[in-house]
Short mmCIF file of N, CA and C in Angstrom, two decimals:
data_model
loop_
_atom_site.label_atom_id
_atom_site.label_comp_id
_atom_site.label_asym_id
_atom_site.label_seq_id
_atom_site.Cartn_x
_atom_site.Cartn_y
_atom_site.Cartn_z
N MET C 1 1.10 13.17 -6.36
CA MET C 1 1.28 13.64 -4.87
C MET C 1 2.60 13.67 -4.37
N GLU C 2 3.20 14.38 -3.53
CA GLU C 2 4.32 14.40 -2.68
C GLU C 2 4.38 13.30 -1.90
N PRO C 3 5.49 12.63 -1.87
CA PRO C 3 5.90 11.57 -0.88
C PRO C 3 5.80 12.06 0.40
N LEU C 4 5.48 11.18 1.26
CA LEU C 4 5.48 11.27 2.82
C LEU C 4 6.53 10.39 3.28
N GLU C 5 6.98 10.97 4.45
CA GLU C 5 8.16 10.22 5.27
C GLU C 5 7.71 10.44 6.62
N VAL C 6 7.48 9.48 7.34
CA VAL C 6 7.19 9.39 9.04
C VAL C 6 8.10 8.65 9.67
N PRO C 7 8.25 8.92 10.94
CA PRO C 7 9.16 8.07 11.63
C PRO C 7 8.26 6.42 11.73
N GLY C 8 9.07 5.61 12.02
CA GLY C 8 8.54 4.30 12.32
C GLY C 8 7.91 4.01 13.68
N SER C 9 6.86 4.68 13.74
CA SER C 9 6.15 4.73 15.20
C SER C 9 4.67 4.58 14.96
N LEU C 10 4.00 3.67 15.85
CA LEU C 10 2.64 3.58 15.83
C LEU C 10 1.92 4.94 16.02
N ASP C 11 2.81 5.95 16.52
CA ASP C 11 2.00 7.29 16.59
C ASP C 11 1.86 7.97 15.30
N TYR C 12 2.31 7.43 14.40
CA TYR C 12 2.28 8.19 12.78
C TYR C 12 1.05 7.50 12.11
N LEU C 13 0.57 6.30 12.47
CA LEU C 13 -0.46 5.43 11.52
C LEU C 13 -1.74 6.39 10.96
N GLN C 14 -2.02 7.37 11.83
CA GLN C 14 -3.11 8.23 11.36
C GLN C 14 -2.65 9.06 10.35
N GLU C 15 -1.26 9.71 10.25
CA GLU C 15 -1.04 10.30 9.12
C GLU C 15 -0.80 9.63 7.93
N ILE C 16 -0.58 8.09 7.92
CA ILE C 16 -0.39 7.29 6.98
C ILE C 16 -1.54 7.02 6.48
N ARG C 17 -2.73 6.88 7.14
CA ARG C 17 -4.19 6.64 6.70
C ARG C 17 -4.69 7.70 6.15
N GLN C 18 -4.19 8.97 6.34
CA GLN C 18 -4.88 10.43 5.77
C GLN C 18 -4.22 10.54 4.52
N TYR C 19 -2.73 10.20 4.28
CA TYR C 19 -2.10 10.24 3.09
C TYR C 19 -2.92 9.38 1.86
N VAL C 20 -3.14 7.85 2.41
CA VAL C 20 -3.57 6.89 1.52
C VAL C 20 -5.11 7.50 1.26
N ALA C 21 -5.66 8.06 2.27
CA ALA C 21 -7.31 8.56 1.67
C ALA C 21 -7.04 9.72 0.73
N SER C 22 -6.28 10.59 0.74
CA SER C 22 -5.98 11.50 -0.18
C SER C 22 -5.73 11.15 -1.51
N ALA C 23 -4.72 9.86 -1.60
CA ALA C 23 -4.48 9.48 -2.73
C ALA C 23 -5.72 8.78 -3.35
N ALA C 24 -6.39 7.89 -2.66
CA ALA C 24 -7.49 7.19 -3.12
C ALA C 24 -8.61 8.15 -3.70
N GLN C 25 -8.76 9.40 -3.09
CA GLN C 25 -9.88 10.26 -3.49
C GLN C 25 -9.32 10.90 -4.67
N GLU C 26 -7.91 11.24 -4.86
CA GLU C 26 -7.37 11.81 -6.05
C GLU C 26 -7.42 11.01 -7.25
N ALA C 27 -7.40 9.65 -7.08
CA ALA C 27 -7.24 8.83 -7.93
C ALA C 27 -8.88 8.37 -8.34
N GLY C 28 -9.82 8.84 -7.69
CA GLY C 28 -11.26 8.44 -7.88
C GLY C 28 -11.55 7.17 -7.27
N LEU C 29 -10.90 6.78 -6.33
CA LEU C 29 -11.21 5.43 -5.95
C LEU C 29 -11.77 5.48 -4.36
N GLU C 30 -12.67 6.48 -4.26
CA GLU C 30 -13.30 6.53 -2.94
C GLU C 30 -13.96 5.27 -2.60
N ARG C 31 -14.59 4.31 -3.54
CA ARG C 31 -15.30 3.10 -3.07
C ARG C 31 -14.32 2.18 -2.43
N ARG C 32 -12.97 2.25 -2.70
CA ARG C 32 -11.91 1.37 -2.11
C ARG C 32 -11.00 1.91 -1.33
N GLU C 33 -11.22 3.27 -0.78
CA GLU C 33 -10.61 3.87 0.29
C GLU C 33 -10.35 3.21 1.46
N ALA C 34 -11.40 2.78 2.06
CA ALA C 34 -11.38 1.89 3.25
C ALA C 34 -10.65 0.92 3.52
N SER C 35 -11.00 -0.03 2.51
CA SER C 35 -10.03 -1.31 2.26
C SER C 35 -8.43 -0.90 1.97
N LEU C 36 -8.19 0.06 1.21
CA LEU C 36 -6.84 0.43 0.81
C LEU C 36 -6.06 0.80 2.03
N LYS C 37 -6.99 1.88 2.96
CA LYS C 37 -6.07 2.25 4.26
C LYS C 37 -5.82 1.24 5.12
N ARG C 38 -6.65 0.04 5.37
CA ARG C 38 -6.42 -0.86 6.11
C ARG C 38 -5.45 -1.65 5.55
N ALA C 39 -5.09 -1.93 4.37
CA ALA C 39 -3.84 -2.66 3.79
C ALA C 39 -2.91 -1.73 4.12
N VAL C 40 -2.54 -0.54 3.92
CA VAL C 40 -1.45 -0.02 4.19
C VAL C 40 -1.14 0.32 5.60
N ASP C 41 -2.28 0.08 6.43
CA ASP C 41 -2.16 0.26 7.92
C ASP C 41 -1.68 -1.02 8.56
N GLU C 42 -1.84 -2.00 7.91
CA GLU C 42 -1.59 -3.41 8.43
C GLU C 42 -0.11 -3.56 7.89
N ILE C 43 0.50 -3.23 6.57
CA ILE C 43 1.61 -3.21 6.39
C ILE C 43 2.56 -2.31 7.03
N ALA C 44 2.18 -1.16 7.30
CA ALA C 44 2.97 -0.15 8.14
C ALA C 44 2.84 -0.52 9.66
N THR C 45 1.87 -1.20 10.12
CA THR C 45 2.20 -1.84 11.61
C THR C 45 3.15 -2.95 11.64
N ASN C 46 2.97 -3.68 10.62
CA ASN C 46 3.99 -4.76 10.63
C ASN C 46 5.51 -4.23 10.74
N ILE C 47 5.76 -3.31 9.54
CA ILE C 47 7.06 -2.83 9.69
C ILE C 47 7.60 -2.23 10.93
N ILE C 48 6.69 -1.38 11.62
CA ILE C 48 6.82 -0.80 12.88
C ILE C 48 7.13 -1.88 13.80
N THR C 49 6.17 -2.84 13.98
CA THR C 49 6.35 -3.84 15.04
C THR C 49 7.36 -5.04 14.77
N HIS C 50 7.44 -5.40 13.43
CA HIS C 50 8.38 -6.47 13.38
C HIS C 50 9.72 -6.03 12.72
N GLY C 51 9.81 -5.15 12.01
CA GLY C 51 10.79 -4.70 11.41
C GLY C 51 11.70 -3.92 12.13
N TYR C 52 11.16 -3.01 13.00
CA TYR C 52 11.89 -2.23 13.76
C TYR C 52 11.88 -2.48 15.30
N ASN C 53 10.79 -2.39 15.92
CA ASN C 53 10.68 -2.45 17.50
C ASN C 53 11.08 -3.60 17.91
N GLU C 54 10.64 -4.94 17.37
CA GLU C 54 11.09 -6.26 17.86
C GLU C 54 12.41 -6.72 17.66
N VAL C 55 13.28 -5.82 16.92
CA VAL C 55 14.66 -6.34 16.53
C VAL C 55 15.38 -5.23 17.22
N GLY C 56 14.94 -4.23 17.78
CA GLY C 56 15.64 -3.18 18.46
C GLY C 56 16.12 -2.13 17.35
N LEU C 57 15.51 -1.88 16.50
CA LEU C 57 15.88 -0.93 15.22
C LEU C 57 14.90 0.47 15.27
N GLU C 58 15.43 1.48 14.75
CA GLU C 58 14.68 2.70 14.32
C GLU C 58 14.81 2.98 13.02
N GLY C 59 13.73 3.45 12.64
CA GLY C 59 14.01 4.07 11.17
C GLY C 59 12.55 4.63 10.74
N ASN C 60 12.42 5.14 9.57
CA ASN C 60 11.28 5.86 9.09
C ASN C 60 10.52 4.92 8.19
N ILE C 61 9.35 5.31 7.74
CA ILE C 61 8.61 4.86 6.56
C ILE C 61 8.29 5.77 5.45
N TYR C 62 8.57 5.28 4.24
CA TYR C 62 8.58 6.31 2.97
C TYR C 62 7.34 5.73 2.26
N LEU C 63 6.43 6.66 2.07
CA LEU C 63 5.35 6.42 1.20
C LEU C 63 5.24 7.46 -0.01
N GLU C 64 4.69 6.69 -1.15
CA GLU C 64 4.62 7.35 -2.33
C GLU C 64 3.59 6.97 -2.82
N ALA C 65 2.46 7.83 -3.24
CA ALA C 65 1.41 7.41 -4.26
C ALA C 65 1.76 7.89 -5.67
N LYS C 66 1.45 6.93 -6.78
CA LYS C 66 1.77 7.23 -7.85
C LYS C 66 0.38 6.96 -8.57
N ILE C 67 -0.06 8.08 -9.29
CA ILE C 67 -1.31 7.80 -10.11
C ILE C 67 -1.19 8.03 -11.56
N ASP C 68 -1.85 6.94 -12.17
CA ASP C 68 -1.67 6.98 -13.72
C ASP C 68 -3.08 6.86 -14.10
N CYS C 69 -3.21 6.71 -15.54
CA CYS C 69 -4.45 6.33 -16.13
C CYS C 69 -4.89 5.00 -15.52
N GLU C 70 -4.15 3.94 -15.48
CA GLU C 70 -4.34 2.62 -15.34
C GLU C 70 -4.62 2.09 -13.85
N SER C 71 -3.90 2.84 -12.84
CA SER C 71 -3.85 2.46 -11.36
C SER C 71 -3.23 3.61 -10.45
N LEU C 72 -3.55 3.21 -9.05
CA LEU C 72 -3.00 3.93 -7.97
C LEU C 72 -1.92 2.96 -7.49
N ASP C 73 -0.84 3.44 -7.46
CA ASP C 73 0.20 2.48 -6.72
C ASP C 73 0.65 3.20 -5.41
N ILE C 74 0.56 2.39 -4.53
CA ILE C 74 1.20 2.93 -3.10
C ILE C 74 2.36 2.21 -2.81
N VAL C 75 3.45 3.20 -2.63
CA VAL C 75 5.06 2.29 -2.26
C VAL C 75 5.31 2.73 -0.89
N LEU C 76 5.51 1.48 -0.28
CA LEU C 76 6.07 1.97 1.23
C LEU C 76 7.35 1.23 1.36
N GLU C 77 8.27 2.05 1.77
CA GLU C 77 9.74 1.61 2.20
C GLU C 77 10.15 1.89 3.39
N ASP C 78 10.94 0.89 3.86
CA ASP C 78 11.59 1.05 5.37
C ASP C 78 12.72 0.35 5.26
N THR C 79 13.60 0.59 6.18
CA THR C 79 15.02 0.22 6.40
C THR C 79 14.97 -0.94 7.50
N GLY C 80 13.88 -1.52 7.79
CA GLY C 80 14.01 -2.74 8.69
C GLY C 80 14.37 -3.91 8.14
N ILE C 81 14.33 -5.00 8.96
CA ILE C 81 14.84 -6.21 8.55
C ILE C 81 14.32 -6.55 7.26
N PRO C 82 15.06 -7.49 6.41
CA PRO C 82 14.39 -7.88 5.10
C PRO C 82 13.43 -8.95 5.37
N PHE C 83 12.24 -8.57 4.75
CA PHE C 83 10.82 -9.35 4.99
C PHE C 83 10.04 -9.16 3.60
N ASP C 84 9.84 -10.39 3.30
CA ASP C 84 8.79 -10.30 1.85
C ASP C 84 7.54 -10.83 2.18
N PRO C 85 6.59 -9.92 2.55
CA PRO C 85 5.16 -10.44 2.87
C PRO C 85 4.50 -11.11 1.81
N THR C 86 4.73 -11.04 0.57
CA THR C 86 4.33 -11.67 -0.42
C THR C 86 4.56 -13.12 -0.60
N LYS C 87 5.69 -13.58 0.20
CA LYS C 87 5.99 -14.84 0.14
C LYS C 87 5.57 -15.67 1.37
N ARG C 88 5.13 -15.04 2.35
CA ARG C 88 4.40 -15.58 3.77
C ARG C 88 3.20 -16.33 3.21
N GLU C 89 2.95 -17.43 3.83
CA GLU C 89 1.82 -18.09 3.80
C GLU C 89 0.66 -17.31 4.34
N THR C 90 -0.42 -17.03 3.56
CA THR C 90 -1.38 -16.28 4.45
C THR C 90 -2.70 -17.30 4.40
N VAL C 91 -3.74 -16.78 4.84
CA VAL C 91 -4.78 -17.50 4.91
C VAL C 91 -5.42 -18.06 3.50
N THR C 92 -5.78 -19.27 3.66
CA THR C 92 -6.37 -19.77 2.23
C THR C 92 -7.60 -20.67 2.91
N GLY C 93 -8.30 -20.97 1.87
CA GLY C 93 -9.42 -22.06 2.27
C GLY C 93 -9.09 -23.25 2.96
N GLU C 94 -7.84 -23.77 2.73
CA GLU C 94 -7.30 -24.81 3.39
C GLU C 94 -7.01 -24.78 4.88
N THR C 95 -6.29 -23.52 5.12
CA THR C 95 -5.89 -23.22 6.31
C THR C 95 -6.91 -22.51 7.26
N LEU C 96 -8.17 -22.02 6.62
CA LEU C 96 -8.80 -21.21 7.23
C LEU C 96 -9.66 -22.20 8.70
N ARG C 97 -9.96 -23.26 8.28
CA ARG C 97 -10.47 -24.02 9.59
C ARG C 97 -9.52 -24.27 10.50
N GLU C 98 -8.22 -24.53 10.28
CA GLU C 98 -7.03 -24.70 11.30
C GLU C 98 -6.81 -23.40 12.05
N LEU C 99 -6.78 -22.44 11.49
CA LEU C 99 -6.81 -20.95 12.30
C LEU C 99 -7.77 -20.77 13.13
N LEU C 100 -9.11 -20.94 12.74
CA LEU C 100 -10.25 -20.69 13.49
C LEU C 100 -10.00 -21.76 14.57
N GLU C 101 -9.90 -22.91 14.45
CA GLU C 101 -9.77 -24.02 15.55
C GLU C 101 -8.55 -23.39 16.45
N ASN C 102 -7.70 -23.24 16.12
CA ASN C 102 -6.38 -22.91 16.97
C ASN C 102 -6.60 -21.23 17.52
N LEU C 103 -7.39 -20.56 16.92
CA LEU C 103 -7.45 -19.06 17.30
C LEU C 103 -6.27 -18.44 17.02
N ASP C 104 -5.46 -18.88 15.96
CA ASP C 104 -4.26 -18.24 15.55
C ASP C 104 -4.31 -16.89 14.94
N PRO C 105 -4.02 -15.69 15.34
CA PRO C 105 -4.07 -14.39 14.77
C PRO C 105 -3.03 -14.06 13.86
N GLY C 106 -2.06 -14.99 13.62
CA GLY C 106 -1.15 -14.73 12.59
C GLY C 106 -1.53 -14.90 11.23
N GLY C 107 -1.10 -13.97 10.21
CA GLY C 107 -1.48 -14.11 8.89
C GLY C 107 -2.78 -13.65 8.33
N TRP C 108 -3.42 -13.30 9.21
CA TRP C 108 -5.04 -12.77 8.96
C TRP C 108 -4.85 -11.23 8.33
N GLY C 109 -4.02 -10.34 8.85
CA GLY C 109 -3.65 -8.95 8.40
C GLY C 109 -3.16 -8.98 7.09
N LEU C 110 -2.14 -9.75 6.78
CA LEU C 110 -1.50 -10.06 5.37
C LEU C 110 -2.37 -10.43 4.46
N TYR C 111 -3.41 -11.33 4.81
CA TYR C 111 -4.59 -11.89 3.96
C TYR C 111 -5.30 -10.78 3.61
N LEU C 112 -6.00 -10.00 4.55
CA LEU C 112 -6.82 -8.90 4.27
C LEU C 112 -6.23 -7.87 3.44
N ALA C 113 -4.83 -7.56 3.73
CA ALA C 113 -4.27 -6.50 3.05
C ALA C 113 -3.94 -7.07 1.39
N LYS C 114 -3.78 -8.24 1.27
CA LYS C 114 -3.72 -8.72 -0.09
C LYS C 114 -4.97 -8.75 -0.84
N GLU C 115 -6.16 -9.17 -0.01
CA GLU C 115 -7.51 -8.97 -0.60
C GLU C 115 -7.74 -7.78 -1.15
N ALA C 116 -7.23 -6.69 -0.37
CA ALA C 116 -7.86 -5.22 -0.71
C ALA C 116 -7.16 -4.65 -1.75
N VAL C 117 -6.18 -5.35 -2.46
CA VAL C 117 -5.35 -4.64 -3.60
C VAL C 117 -5.66 -5.61 -4.84
N ASP C 118 -5.21 -5.13 -5.80
CA ASP C 118 -5.07 -5.74 -7.18
C ASP C 118 -3.96 -6.48 -7.45
N ASP C 119 -2.93 -5.89 -6.97
CA ASP C 119 -1.52 -6.54 -6.97
C ASP C 119 -0.65 -6.11 -6.12
N TRP C 120 0.17 -7.04 -5.37
CA TRP C 120 1.13 -6.52 -4.30
C TRP C 120 2.44 -7.10 -4.74
N ARG C 121 3.32 -6.19 -5.08
CA ARG C 121 4.83 -6.68 -5.18
C ARG C 121 5.78 -6.13 -4.02
N TYR C 122 6.84 -6.90 -3.86
CA TYR C 122 7.82 -6.67 -3.06
C TYR C 122 9.10 -6.62 -3.60
N GLU C 123 10.00 -5.81 -3.38
CA GLU C 123 11.48 -5.64 -3.70
C GLU C 123 12.50 -5.30 -2.65
N ARG C 124 13.61 -5.84 -2.56
CA ARG C 124 14.48 -5.51 -1.83
C ARG C 124 15.36 -4.54 -2.53
N VAL C 125 15.51 -3.29 -2.20
CA VAL C 125 16.28 -2.40 -2.85
C VAL C 125 17.57 -1.87 -1.76
N GLY C 126 18.72 -2.33 -2.11
CA GLY C 126 19.75 -1.82 -1.32
C GLY C 126 19.53 -2.30 0.30
N ASP C 127 19.29 -1.48 1.08
CA ASP C 127 18.93 -1.86 2.49
C ASP C 127 17.41 -1.64 2.97
N ARG C 128 16.71 -1.42 1.88
CA ARG C 128 15.20 -1.00 1.90
C ARG C 128 14.45 -2.25 1.53
N ASN C 129 13.17 -2.48 2.13
CA ASN C 129 12.15 -3.11 1.80
C ASN C 129 11.26 -2.24 0.94
N ARG C 130 10.70 -2.69 -0.15
CA ARG C 130 9.90 -1.90 -0.91
C ARG C 130 8.64 -2.77 -1.42
N ASN C 131 7.29 -2.47 -0.67
CA ASN C 131 6.04 -2.96 -0.62
C ASN C 131 5.30 -1.74 -1.86
N ILE C 132 4.89 -2.36 -2.91
CA ILE C 132 4.02 -1.89 -3.75
C ILE C 132 2.74 -2.45 -3.79
N LEU C 133 1.65 -1.63 -3.53
CA LEU C 133 0.46 -1.96 -3.58
C LEU C 133 -0.48 -1.26 -4.69
N ILE C 134 -1.04 -2.17 -5.59
CA ILE C 134 -1.76 -1.60 -6.91
C ILE C 134 -2.73 -1.74 -6.88
N VAL C 135 -3.78 -0.63 -7.20
CA VAL C 135 -5.28 -0.72 -7.32
C VAL C 135 -5.61 -0.18 -8.34
N ASN C 136 -6.25 -1.19 -9.37
CA ASN C 136 -6.49 -0.66 -10.64
C ASN C 136 -7.75 0.25 -10.74
N ARG C 137 -7.66 1.36 -11.59
CA ARG C 137 -8.67 2.30 -11.75
C ARG C 137 -9.52 1.92 -12.77
N THR C 138 -10.73 0.95 -12.65
CA THR C 138 -11.37 0.30 -13.48
C THR C 138 -12.57 1.40 -13.98
N ASN C 139 -12.76 2.18 -13.45
CA ASN C 139 -14.02 3.23 -13.92
C ASN C 139 -13.52 3.80 -15.33
N GLY C 140 -14.22 3.50 -16.26
CA GLY C 140 -13.78 4.01 -17.64
C GLY C 140 -13.87 5.51 -17.72
N LEU C 141 -14.78 6.14 -17.17
CA LEU C 141 -14.79 7.67 -17.30
C LEU C 141 -13.31 8.26 -16.57
N THR C 142 -13.21 7.75 -15.58
CA THR C 142 -12.05 8.10 -14.89
C THR C 142 -10.72 7.97 -15.52
N ARG C 143 -10.72 6.75 -16.29
CA ARG C 143 -9.45 6.39 -17.15
C ARG C 143 -9.54 7.43 -18.20
N LEU C 144 -10.71 7.60 -18.93
CA LEU C 144 -10.69 8.36 -20.06
C LEU C 144 -10.25 9.83 -19.75
N LYS C 145 -10.76 10.44 -18.53
CA LYS C 145 -10.35 11.95 -18.26
C LYS C 145 -8.76 11.99 -18.19
N CYS C 146 -8.09 11.01 -17.48
CA CYS C 146 -6.89 10.84 -17.24
C CYS C 146 -6.05 10.84 -18.59
N CYS C 147 -6.37 9.95 -19.40
CA CYS C 147 -5.84 9.80 -20.73
C CYS C 147 -5.91 11.06 -21.70
N PHE C 148 -7.11 11.85 -21.54
CA PHE C 148 -7.38 12.91 -22.29
C PHE C 148 -6.40 14.06 -21.55
N ARG C 149 -6.33 13.98 -20.33
CA ARG C 149 -5.29 15.25 -19.72
C ARG C 149 -3.91 14.96 -20.18
N LYS C 150 -3.80 13.57 -20.16
CA LYS C 150 -2.20 13.33 -20.47
C LYS C 150 -1.71 13.67 -21.91
N ILE C 151 -2.93 13.60 -22.95
CA ILE C 151 -2.72 13.87 -24.24
C ILE C 151 -2.51 15.42 -24.36
N CYS C 152 -3.66 16.25 -23.64
CA CYS C 152 -3.35 17.52 -23.62
C CYS C 152 -1.82 18.24 -23.07
N GLN C 153 -1.57 17.36 -22.10
CA GLN C 153 -0.43 17.84 -21.38
C GLN C 153 0.81 17.95 -22.47
N THR C 154 0.68 16.37 -23.18
CA THR C 154 1.81 16.36 -24.40
C THR C 154 1.67 17.46 -25.28
N LEU C 155 0.62 17.54 -25.85
CA LEU C 155 0.43 18.52 -26.87
C LEU C 155 0.63 19.99 -26.65
N LEU C 156 0.37 20.40 -25.31
CA LEU C 156 0.49 21.66 -24.64
C LEU C 156 2.01 21.96 -24.16
N GLY C 157 2.33 20.90 -23.44
CA GLY C 157 3.78 20.85 -23.00
C GLY C 157 3.75 21.33 -21.56
N GLN C 158 2.66 21.53 -20.97
CA GLN C 158 2.49 21.74 -19.54
C GLN C 158 1.49 21.09 -19.03
N GLN C 159 1.74 21.07 -17.46
CA GLN C 159 0.73 20.36 -16.57
C GLN C 159 -0.65 20.76 -16.34
N LEU C 160 -1.53 20.05 -16.62
CA LEU C 160 -2.92 20.54 -16.34
C LEU C 160 -3.69 19.89 -15.12
N HIS C 161 -4.54 20.76 -14.41
CA HIS C 161 -4.90 20.30 -13.03
C HIS C 161 -6.36 19.97 -13.23
#
C-alpha cells in the first residue's frame, strides 16, 4: 500500500481509520479490523493531543502499511516530542482496581491498543517517533496464498495481483 501522510489534527482521524481498514482488508484480517482501527486511532490521538497540541507544536502523521506473508505492520511516525508508549505503565490486573476506584482515565487507551495487536515496537529515529503495530496473519490459507504469490513473483520476475 502507498503510505499516507496527514496533518497532525483530530480532523484527519477518519482518514487514518479508512487507511487502516483498507490495510486490514488487503491483509485478510477483517476480523481484527475494528480493534486495529481503535489501536491506531488511540496512538494517532495521543500524537496529536500530547505530542503536538499540548506543547504548541505542529506536524504531520505518517502512516505506512506493510503486508507480507507473516504479518500486517502499521507504522506511524510523527515529529512530536519524544515519547515511547511501550515503556509507559499501562493497566494491569494489579492496577485495575486502583484505576476503577479513582476513576483515572489515563492508561486505558494504551492498554487497549496494546491488547489489539500481537506486537508493538517503538523507535526514535532522528527527530521522529516511530510506532510499529504488528498483527500476525495466522490464517493458514491467507499465508499460503501470499507465499505462493511471492514464489511466482520471484520465478516470473514480475508483480502479481
